[in-house]
Tab-separated table of C-alpha atoms in Angstrom:
chain	number	residue	atom	x	y	z
A	22	MET	CA	-13.248	-0.002	-26.244
A	23	SER	CA	-14.358	-1.698	-23.023
A	24	THR	CA	-16.111	-0.875	-19.775
A	25	VAL	CA	-13.805	-1.374	-16.765
A	26	LEU	CA	-14.919	-1.652	-13.146
A	27	ALA	CA	-12.278	-1.040	-10.458
A	28	TYR	CA	-12.947	-1.966	-6.840
A	29	THR	CA	-10.672	-0.676	-4.088
A	30	SER	CA	-9.890	-1.442	-0.478
A	31	PRO	CA	-11.095	1.369	1.844
A	32	ALA	CA	-7.817	3.284	2.160
A	33	ILE	CA	-6.361	6.087	0.058
A	34	GLY	CA	-3.040	4.251	0.247
A	35	HIS	CA	-4.677	1.656	-1.999
A	36	LEU	CA	-6.835	3.987	-4.085
A	37	PHE	CA	-4.248	6.574	-5.103
A	38	PRO	CA	-1.677	4.087	-6.530
A	39	MET	CA	-4.456	2.567	-8.664
A	40	VAL	CA	-5.431	5.906	-10.214
A	41	PRO	CA	-2.564	6.021	-12.784
A	42	LEU	CA	-3.828	2.717	-14.184
A	43	LEU	CA	-7.359	4.079	-14.349
A	44	GLN	CA	-6.149	7.257	-16.053
A	45	GLU	CA	-4.224	5.245	-18.628
A	46	LEU	CA	-7.285	3.104	-19.298
A	47	LYS	CA	-9.407	6.225	-19.718
A	48	ASP	CA	-6.807	7.845	-22.000
A	49	ARG	CA	-6.951	4.770	-24.235
A	50	GLY	CA	-10.700	5.167	-24.602
A	51	HIS	CA	-11.976	2.695	-22.006
A	52	ASP	CA	-15.034	3.601	-19.912
A	53	VAL	CA	-13.794	3.495	-16.297
A	54	HIS	CA	-15.992	3.018	-13.212
A	55	VAL	CA	-14.609	3.014	-9.647
A	56	ARG	CA	-16.001	1.923	-6.282
A	57	THR	CA	-14.064	3.402	-3.359
A	58	LEU	CA	-14.224	5.471	-0.163
A	59	ARG	CA	-17.248	7.755	-0.048
A	60	ARG	CA	-15.148	10.828	0.762
A	61	GLN	CA	-13.001	10.253	-2.324
A	62	VAL	CA	-15.914	9.893	-4.779
A	63	PRO	CA	-16.170	13.637	-5.613
A	64	LEU	CA	-12.433	13.758	-6.274
A	65	LEU	CA	-12.620	10.824	-8.688
A	66	LYS	CA	-15.640	12.254	-10.461
A	67	GLY	CA	-13.757	15.514	-10.844
A	68	THR	CA	-10.885	13.562	-12.368
A	69	GLY	CA	-13.226	12.217	-15.031
A	70	PHE	CA	-14.193	8.766	-13.768
A	71	HIS	CA	-17.607	7.289	-13.000
A	72	ALA	CA	-17.364	6.774	-9.250
A	73	GLY	CA	-19.457	5.439	-6.404
A	74	SER	CA	-18.977	4.470	-2.771
A	75	VAL	CA	-18.217	1.037	-1.418
A	76	ASP	CA	-20.577	-0.346	1.218
A	77	GLU	CA	-20.063	1.727	4.376
A	78	ARG	CA	-20.108	-1.444	6.473
A	79	ILE	CA	-16.705	-2.349	5.031
A	80	LEU	CA	-15.081	0.726	6.545
A	81	ALA	CA	-16.842	0.043	9.854
A	82	VAL	CA	-14.670	-3.094	10.213
A	83	GLU	CA	-11.674	-1.326	11.720
A	84	ALA	CA	-8.119	-2.505	11.090
A	85	THR	CA	-6.657	-3.134	14.548
A	86	ASP	CA	-3.406	-4.856	13.599
A	87	TYR	CA	-1.453	-1.928	15.085
A	88	ARG	CA	-2.303	-3.308	18.519
A	89	ALA	CA	-0.502	-6.607	17.824
A	90	ARG	CA	2.724	-7.337	19.663
A	91	ASN	CA	4.550	-9.204	16.896
A	92	ALA	CA	4.458	-9.881	13.150
A	93	LYS	CA	2.582	-13.164	13.520
A	94	ALA	CA	-0.155	-11.569	15.617
A	95	ALA	CA	-0.366	-8.609	13.225
A	96	LEU	CA	-0.856	-10.893	10.228
A	97	ALA	CA	-3.501	-12.823	12.141
A	98	SER	CA	-5.287	-9.559	12.940
A	99	SER	CA	-5.249	-8.600	9.264
A	100	VAL	CA	-6.835	-11.952	8.416
A	101	GLU	CA	-9.640	-11.146	10.872
A	102	THR	CA	-10.168	-7.735	9.275
A	103	PHE	CA	-10.175	-8.849	5.644
A	104	THR	CA	-12.400	-11.892	6.204
A	105	ALA	CA	-14.888	-9.733	8.123
A	106	ARG	CA	-14.885	-7.123	5.333
A	107	ALA	CA	-15.222	-9.853	2.696
A	108	ARG	CA	-18.812	-10.585	3.702
A	109	PHE	CA	-19.675	-7.053	2.614
A	110	ASP	CA	-17.337	-6.434	-0.310
A	111	ALA	CA	-18.370	-9.595	-2.191
A	112	PRO	CA	-22.067	-8.642	-2.586
A	113	ASP	CA	-21.018	-5.008	-2.995
A	114	LEU	CA	-18.934	-5.898	-6.049
A	115	GLN	CA	-21.773	-7.959	-7.498
A	116	LYS	CA	-24.106	-4.995	-7.063
A	117	ALA	CA	-21.631	-2.811	-8.947
A	118	ILE	CA	-21.299	-5.415	-11.717
A	119	ASP	CA	-25.068	-5.470	-12.114
A	120	GLU	CA	-25.173	-1.673	-12.319
A	121	VAL	CA	-22.177	-1.126	-14.619
A	122	GLY	CA	-22.096	-4.206	-16.871
A	123	PRO	CA	-18.282	-4.275	-17.109
A	124	GLU	CA	-16.136	-6.256	-19.511
A	125	LEU	CA	-13.051	-6.144	-17.251
A	126	LEU	CA	-12.612	-6.081	-13.464
A	127	LEU	CA	-9.652	-4.672	-11.521
A	128	ILE	CA	-9.824	-5.685	-7.845
A	129	ASP	CA	-7.686	-4.578	-4.896
A	130	ILE	CA	-5.682	-7.390	-3.324
A	131	ASN	CA	-7.103	-6.636	0.151
A	132	SER	CA	-10.741	-6.961	-0.984
A	133	TRP	CA	-10.897	-10.690	-0.350
A	134	GLY	CA	-14.613	-11.194	-0.896
A	135	ALA	CA	-14.623	-9.045	-4.034
A	136	ARG	CA	-11.823	-11.155	-5.469
A	137	ILE	CA	-13.865	-14.299	-4.890
A	138	GLN	CA	-16.868	-12.632	-6.518
A	139	ALA	CA	-14.715	-11.585	-9.484
A	140	GLU	CA	-13.566	-15.182	-9.894
A	141	LEU	CA	-17.204	-16.281	-9.907
A	142	SER	CA	-18.256	-13.623	-12.408
A	143	GLY	CA	-16.707	-15.284	-15.453
A	144	LEU	CA	-15.368	-11.884	-16.541
A	145	PRO	CA	-11.718	-11.134	-17.330
A	146	TRP	CA	-10.232	-9.794	-14.122
A	147	ALA	CA	-6.995	-8.817	-12.478
A	148	THR	CA	-5.780	-8.175	-8.946
A	149	PHE	CA	-3.940	-4.946	-8.148
A	150	SER	CA	-1.450	-4.870	-5.283
A	151	PRO	CA	0.068	-1.555	-4.181
A	152	TYR	CA	2.496	-3.482	-1.979
A	153	THR	CA	4.663	-6.563	-2.395
A	154	PRO	CA	2.268	-9.527	-2.168
A	155	PRO	CA	3.016	-12.337	0.309
A	156	LEU	CA	4.086	-14.835	-2.367
A	157	GLN	CA	6.875	-17.356	-1.917
A	158	SER	CA	9.991	-17.109	-4.042
A	159	ARG	CA	13.355	-18.861	-4.024
A	160	GLY	CA	15.914	-16.938	-2.014
A	161	THR	CA	13.324	-14.558	-0.522
A	162	PRO	CA	12.530	-14.580	3.207
A	163	PRO	CA	8.926	-15.270	4.237
A	164	PHE	CA	6.640	-12.245	4.225
A	165	GLY	CA	6.002	-10.412	7.470
A	166	PRO	CA	8.965	-10.083	9.850
A	167	GLY	CA	11.120	-8.019	7.461
A	168	LEU	CA	14.078	-10.403	7.429
A	169	ALA	CA	16.996	-9.535	5.169
A	170	PRO	CA	17.757	-11.999	2.353
A	171	MET	CA	20.349	-14.599	3.341
A	172	SER	CA	21.920	-16.919	0.788
A	173	GLY	CA	23.340	-20.400	1.233
A	174	PRO	CA	22.264	-23.336	3.411
A	175	VAL	CA	21.991	-21.223	6.557
A	176	GLY	CA	19.690	-18.749	4.827
A	177	ARG	CA	17.484	-21.508	3.416
A	178	ALA	CA	17.219	-23.145	6.835
A	179	ARG	CA	16.377	-19.840	8.522
A	180	ASP	CA	13.707	-19.034	5.931
A	181	ALA	CA	12.140	-22.493	6.226
A	182	VAL	CA	11.817	-22.148	9.992
A	183	ALA	CA	10.502	-18.582	9.783
A	184	ARG	CA	8.012	-19.514	7.084
A	185	ARG	CA	6.624	-22.311	9.215
A	186	LEU	CA	6.394	-20.113	12.314
A	187	VAL	CA	4.858	-17.054	10.626
A	188	ILE	CA	3.169	-17.902	7.330
A	189	GLY	CA	2.281	-21.445	8.355
A	190	ALA	CA	0.607	-20.245	11.530
A	191	VAL	CA	-1.328	-17.538	9.692
A	192	GLU	CA	-2.430	-20.002	7.002
A	193	LYS	CA	-3.910	-22.215	9.715
A	194	LEU	CA	-6.119	-19.303	10.670
A	195	MET	CA	-6.704	-17.915	7.172
A	196	LEU	CA	-7.386	-20.974	5.014
A	197	PRO	CA	-10.437	-22.329	6.874
A	198	ARG	CA	-12.019	-18.879	6.748
A	199	ILE	CA	-11.193	-18.069	3.154
A	200	ASN	CA	-12.257	-21.529	1.984
A	201	ALA	CA	-15.515	-21.265	3.915
A	202	LEU	CA	-16.116	-17.949	2.149
A	203	ARG	CA	-15.275	-19.469	-1.232
A	204	SER	CA	-17.711	-22.304	-0.613
A	205	GLU	CA	-20.447	-20.051	0.759
A	206	LEU	CA	-20.236	-17.394	-1.963
A	207	SER	CA	-20.021	-19.920	-4.790
A	208	ALA	CA	-22.546	-22.444	-3.414
A	209	GLY	CA	-19.712	-24.981	-3.401
A	210	THR	CA	-18.626	-24.503	-7.012
A	211	LEU	CA	-15.206	-22.952	-6.293
A	212	PRO	CA	-12.482	-25.332	-5.105
A	213	PRO	CA	-10.632	-24.592	-1.877
A	214	VAL	CA	-7.203	-22.970	-2.000
A	215	SER	CA	-4.282	-24.795	-0.438
A	216	GLY	CA	-2.154	-21.869	0.710
A	217	ALA	CA	-1.494	-18.139	0.670
A	218	ASP	CA	0.234	-18.307	-2.719
A	219	GLU	CA	-2.758	-19.914	-4.388
A	220	MET	CA	-5.174	-17.544	-2.651
A	221	PHE	CA	-3.417	-14.429	-3.922
A	222	ARG	CA	-2.973	-15.824	-7.445
A	223	THR	CA	-6.557	-16.785	-8.276
A	224	ALA	CA	-6.746	-13.968	-10.851
A	225	PRO	CA	-5.265	-14.501	-14.320
A	226	LEU	CA	-3.114	-11.410	-13.694
A	227	LEU	CA	-1.600	-9.821	-10.596
A	228	LEU	CA	-0.255	-6.290	-11.102
A	229	VAL	CA	2.260	-5.251	-8.437
A	230	ALA	CA	3.225	-1.608	-7.998
A	231	THR	CA	6.957	-2.011	-7.428
A	232	SER	CA	10.032	-3.316	-9.236
A	233	GLU	CA	13.697	-4.120	-8.901
A	234	PRO	CA	16.086	-2.941	-7.529
A	235	PHE	CA	13.751	-1.977	-4.680
A	236	GLU	CA	12.025	-5.345	-4.869
A	237	TYR	CA	13.987	-8.562	-4.500
A	238	PRO	CA	14.455	-10.660	-7.666
A	239	HIS	CA	11.628	-13.183	-8.178
A	240	PRO	CA	12.556	-15.256	-11.250
A	241	ASP	CA	10.038	-17.975	-10.323
A	242	TRP	CA	6.926	-15.803	-9.988
A	243	GLY	CA	5.782	-16.453	-13.553
A	244	PRO	CA	4.086	-14.270	-16.189
A	245	ASP	CA	0.840	-13.902	-14.231
A	246	VAL	CA	2.662	-11.618	-11.757
A	247	ARG	CA	3.804	-8.322	-13.346
A	248	MET	CA	5.887	-5.780	-11.478
A	249	ILE	CA	5.213	-2.440	-13.142
A	250	GLY	CA	7.083	0.010	-10.900
A	251	ALA	CA	5.889	2.557	-8.363
A	252	LEU	CA	2.620	4.296	-9.245
A	253	GLY	CA	2.405	7.725	-7.699
A	254	TRP	CA	-0.716	9.881	-7.908
A	255	GLU	CA	-2.215	12.655	-5.829
A	256	PRO	CA	-4.901	15.290	-6.278
A	257	SER	CA	-3.871	18.243	-8.398
A	258	THR	CA	-3.511	21.321	-6.200
A	259	GLU	CA	-1.585	24.559	-6.313
A	260	THR	CA	1.744	24.484	-4.490
A	261	PRO	CA	1.254	26.333	-1.185
A	262	ALA	CA	3.129	29.609	-0.895
A	263	TRP	CA	4.952	28.501	2.269
A	264	LEU	CA	6.522	25.643	0.322
A	265	ARG	CA	7.120	27.540	-2.902
A	266	ASP	CA	8.944	30.367	-1.165
A	267	ASP	CA	10.998	28.292	1.300
A	268	GLN	CA	14.554	27.514	0.128
A	269	THR	CA	15.427	25.410	3.181
A	270	PRO	CA	15.852	21.647	2.555
A	271	VAL	CA	12.698	19.784	3.566
A	272	VAL	CA	12.256	16.637	5.635
A	273	LEU	CA	8.870	15.058	4.926
A	274	VAL	CA	7.405	12.984	7.777
A	275	THR	CA	4.494	10.706	6.829
A	276	THR	CA	2.033	8.625	8.814
A	277	SER	CA	-0.500	6.061	7.635
A	278	SER	CA	-3.739	6.989	5.880
A	279	GLU	CA	-5.433	4.086	7.702
A	280	TYR	CA	-4.957	4.713	11.414
A	281	GLN	CA	-2.331	2.605	13.179
A	282	ALA	CA	-1.191	4.699	16.158
A	283	ASP	CA	1.962	5.933	14.431
A	284	GLU	CA	1.793	9.528	15.681
A	285	ALA	CA	4.856	8.729	17.827
A	286	LEU	CA	6.832	9.229	14.634
A	287	VAL	CA	5.652	12.818	14.381
A	288	ARG	CA	6.368	13.485	18.062
A	289	ALA	CA	9.934	12.193	17.639
A	290	ALA	CA	10.428	14.346	14.542
A	291	LEU	CA	9.143	17.473	16.287
A	292	ALA	CA	11.577	16.968	19.156
A	293	GLY	CA	14.525	15.632	17.179
A	294	LEU	CA	14.538	18.015	14.225
A	295	ALA	CA	13.488	21.258	15.915
A	296	ALA	CA	16.991	22.745	15.877
A	297	GLU	CA	18.073	21.229	12.558
A	298	PRO	CA	18.539	23.216	9.313
A	299	PHE	CA	15.402	21.741	7.727
A	300	THR	CA	11.798	22.643	7.177
A	301	VAL	CA	9.888	19.673	8.606
A	302	VAL	CA	6.523	18.880	7.008
A	303	ALA	CA	4.550	16.203	8.887
A	304	THR	CA	1.295	14.796	7.510
A	305	LEU	CA	-1.470	13.096	9.524
A	306	PRO	CA	-4.007	11.993	6.916
A	307	ALA	CA	-5.907	9.239	8.740
A	308	ALA	CA	-8.423	11.524	10.441
A	309	ASP	CA	-9.174	13.437	7.259
A	310	ALA	CA	-9.040	10.858	4.465
A	311	GLY	CA	-12.182	8.847	5.099
A	312	SER	CA	-10.219	5.789	6.216
A	313	ALA	CA	-9.641	6.471	9.901
A	314	GLY	CA	-11.948	3.749	11.198
A	315	SER	CA	-13.197	4.721	14.622
A	316	GLY	CA	-11.764	8.209	14.303
A	317	ARG	CA	-9.089	7.859	16.966
A	318	ALA	CA	-6.493	9.446	14.707
A	319	PRO	CA	-4.898	12.453	16.380
A	320	ARG	CA	-5.728	16.016	15.506
A	321	SER	CA	-2.901	17.990	13.961
A	322	ASP	CA	-3.293	20.516	16.778
A	323	GLY	CA	-2.848	17.904	19.526
A	324	PHE	CA	0.954	17.849	19.746
A	325	GLY	CA	1.543	20.828	22.012
A	326	PRO	CA	3.942	23.617	21.039
A	327	VAL	CA	5.144	23.183	17.451
A	328	PRO	CA	8.726	24.259	16.644
A	329	ALA	CA	9.115	27.164	14.236
A	330	ASN	CA	10.602	24.965	11.502
A	331	VAL	CA	7.740	22.434	11.563
A	332	ARG	CA	4.395	22.356	9.739
A	333	LEU	CA	1.686	19.836	10.738
A	334	GLU	CA	-0.867	19.079	8.032
A	335	HIS	CA	-3.644	16.533	7.605
A	336	PHE	CA	-2.782	16.259	3.944
A	337	VAL	CA	-0.353	17.913	1.569
A	338	PRO	CA	0.394	16.344	-1.840
A	339	HIS	CA	3.647	14.579	-1.098
A	340	GLY	CA	4.978	15.064	-4.608
A	341	GLN	CA	5.129	18.820	-4.134
A	342	VAL	CA	6.989	18.434	-0.837
A	343	LEU	CA	9.364	15.800	-2.190
A	344	ASP	CA	10.462	18.144	-4.970
A	345	HIS	CA	12.097	20.164	-2.153
A	346	ALA	CA	13.051	17.246	0.113
A	347	ALA	CA	16.426	16.050	1.297
A	348	VAL	CA	14.976	13.071	3.198
A	349	ALA	CA	11.572	11.487	3.758
A	350	VAL	CA	10.761	9.880	7.110
A	351	THR	CA	8.019	7.304	6.623
A	352	HIS	CA	6.051	4.792	8.656
A	353	GLY	CA	7.001	2.238	6.020
A	354	GLY	CA	3.837	2.456	3.956
A	355	MET	CA	4.643	1.307	0.445
A	356	GLY	CA	3.001	4.302	-1.214
A	357	ALA	CA	4.781	7.014	0.760
A	358	THR	CA	8.127	5.229	0.713
A	359	GLN	CA	8.086	4.493	-2.997
A	360	LYS	CA	6.846	7.994	-3.832
A	361	ALA	CA	9.966	9.391	-2.164
A	362	LEU	CA	12.290	6.901	-3.799
A	363	SER	CA	10.742	7.470	-7.233
A	364	LYS	CA	11.994	11.060	-6.937
A	365	GLY	CA	15.426	9.924	-5.787
A	366	VAL	CA	14.797	11.052	-2.187
A	367	PRO	CA	16.360	8.714	0.420
A	368	VAL	CA	14.228	7.579	3.327
A	369	VAL	CA	14.213	6.791	7.012
A	370	VAL	CA	11.698	4.002	7.603
A	371	VAL	CA	10.176	3.383	11.035
A	372	PRO	CA	7.852	0.397	10.496
A	373	PHE	CA	4.789	0.099	12.728
A	374	GLY	CA	3.221	-3.068	11.254
A	375	ARG	CA	1.367	-4.474	8.221
A	376	ASP	CA	3.771	-4.770	5.270
A	377	GLN	CA	6.012	-2.029	6.667
A	378	HIS	CA	8.736	-4.305	8.059
A	379	GLU	CA	9.084	-5.758	4.572
A	380	VAL	CA	9.280	-2.273	3.057
A	381	ALA	CA	12.002	-1.305	5.538
A	382	ALA	CA	14.025	-4.425	4.734
A	383	ARG	CA	13.901	-3.588	1.027
A	384	VAL	CA	15.003	-0.006	1.668
A	385	VAL	CA	18.089	-1.300	3.456
A	386	ALA	CA	18.799	-3.985	0.837
A	387	ALA	CA	18.614	-1.351	-1.925
A	388	ASP	CA	20.907	0.979	0.095
A	389	ALA	CA	18.287	3.689	-0.419
A	390	GLY	CA	17.796	4.688	3.198
A	391	VAL	CA	17.894	3.735	6.862
A	392	ARG	CA	15.715	1.491	9.011
A	393	LEU	CA	14.925	2.553	12.575
A	394	SER	CA	13.032	0.235	14.921
A	395	ARG	CA	9.816	1.526	16.433
A	396	LYS	CA	11.011	0.186	19.788
A	397	HIS	CA	14.157	2.284	19.551
A	398	LEU	CA	12.474	5.419	18.227
A	399	THR	CA	13.711	8.498	20.074
A	400	ALA	CA	14.221	12.079	19.014
A	401	GLU	CA	18.006	11.609	19.095
A	402	ARG	CA	18.013	8.399	17.068
A	403	LEU	CA	15.639	9.824	14.496
A	404	ARG	CA	17.833	12.892	14.066
A	405	ALA	CA	20.906	10.689	13.532
A	406	ALA	CA	18.999	8.499	11.065
A	407	VAL	CA	17.964	11.533	8.996
A	408	HIS	CA	21.580	12.626	8.659
A	409	GLU	CA	22.683	9.092	7.756
A	410	ALA	CA	19.905	8.780	5.181
A	411	ARG	CA	21.203	11.843	3.345
A	412	THR	CA	24.239	9.757	2.364
A	413	LYS	CA	21.972	7.187	0.665
A	414	ALA	CA	20.867	9.407	-2.246
A	415	PRO	CA	22.760	7.319	-4.883
A	416	GLY	CA	20.780	4.234	-3.863
A	417	ALA	CA	17.517	6.152	-4.007
A	418	ARG	CA	18.353	7.320	-7.539
A	419	ARG	CA	19.052	3.712	-8.610
A	420	VAL	CA	15.631	2.703	-7.306
A	421	ALA	CA	13.992	5.579	-9.196
A	422	GLU	CA	15.653	4.413	-12.424
A	423	GLY	CA	14.357	0.882	-11.827
A	424	TYR	CA	10.804	2.120	-11.350
A	425	ALA	CA	10.945	4.067	-14.603
A	426	ALA	CA	12.330	1.074	-16.504
A	427	ALA	CA	9.434	-1.149	-15.321
A	428	GLY	CA	6.982	0.777	-17.498
A	429	GLY	CA	4.483	2.063	-14.952
A	430	ALA	CA	0.800	2.476	-15.796
A	431	ALA	CA	1.365	1.951	-19.522
A	432	ALA	CA	2.882	-1.487	-18.871
A	433	GLY	CA	0.041	-2.335	-16.504
A	434	VAL	CA	-2.655	-1.401	-18.997
A	435	ASP	CA	-0.849	-3.300	-21.756
A	436	ALA	CA	-1.219	-6.384	-19.549
A	437	LEU	CA	-4.881	-5.629	-18.788
A	438	GLU	CA	-5.654	-5.253	-22.483
A	439	GLU	CA	-4.042	-8.639	-23.096
A	440	LEU	CA	-6.715	-10.103	-20.819
A	441	LEU	CA	-9.430	-8.486	-22.934
A	442	ARG	CA	-7.939	-9.844	-26.135
A	443	LEU	CA	-7.677	-13.346	-24.642
A	444	ASP	CA	-11.323	-13.367	-23.546
């Protein structure tokens, strides 16, 4: 068996979806090493992995895309963040390679410098994406604004214009920086990349944690891109008594594990669902997960009087809550949204940025929930959206069946072991 080194982006929303792959590798006899958030290292060691922290300077580069006023500006902000982090995660990966001596690398899609370093290493390696990557595909709108698919000449014309305005503009900012990094880190031996597609497909294999019917069809992606379904993992804990003993239908309200000023979602839920026949469980993990950047994430006791039917928690394993849930209200993070859908729980998605507009568009296209604009978020509209989402349970169940059919962690590790055999 082989030694595997996994390197994650500094967010539990990227770490936790990778864990099922790491567990499957370990179960098959591979020796698994992980570099991730310092606060999550004890948890991973307790799960049976060799684990160490990424360079703390990576986390110090705060993601500030939540301040952007539109999708184009948000993507540009993300480029700033990931290129700044790349100068630390590239040498950090090389340090880990020197310490571990791996035969296979698994690198998070947002660790741009580490991916360049993996390409330089000469080792078999793969990229892992817990969200839909920004790759072009026939019939699919450009990544970012969350446009719905539109067929025919009008749809193609719209997508061409949007791609030029959004992706084209971001590439103008991204490509000089990423190519300068490629040249600098490789001493000029790596060729430049010509676009976002080529940048995100430098690895021989790209594992994507989603699948149809949630994801749009992509018949032209090719065999190097494998959709393996939603990968849900969370720490093993005892179900709290308040949840175990409560027979009232639950509404789970989630916010991002990497701070993005989405606490307005919780405030709207507290006001809008206070008199509804639900137990509302709202989670605010950013301040407690080790990925809150500057620490501006709100305290769970900073919302004033809390209605009797509401619980505010930094972190509760979502799987336990979803087993009792009628609806999940999410910020549009891929992990939280897909975790709900994988249990057949319909969702209300209120996207705040990043890939969340794309997640919301896919929820609507799959008829698995409701999209509510952040600009139109009010207590009354959120309450109405929750009731509408309850009618979308059949769509959520179809999505869950699609995830199961994609093969999950076993399919992903099958593909990783192919890389080892080809080496």
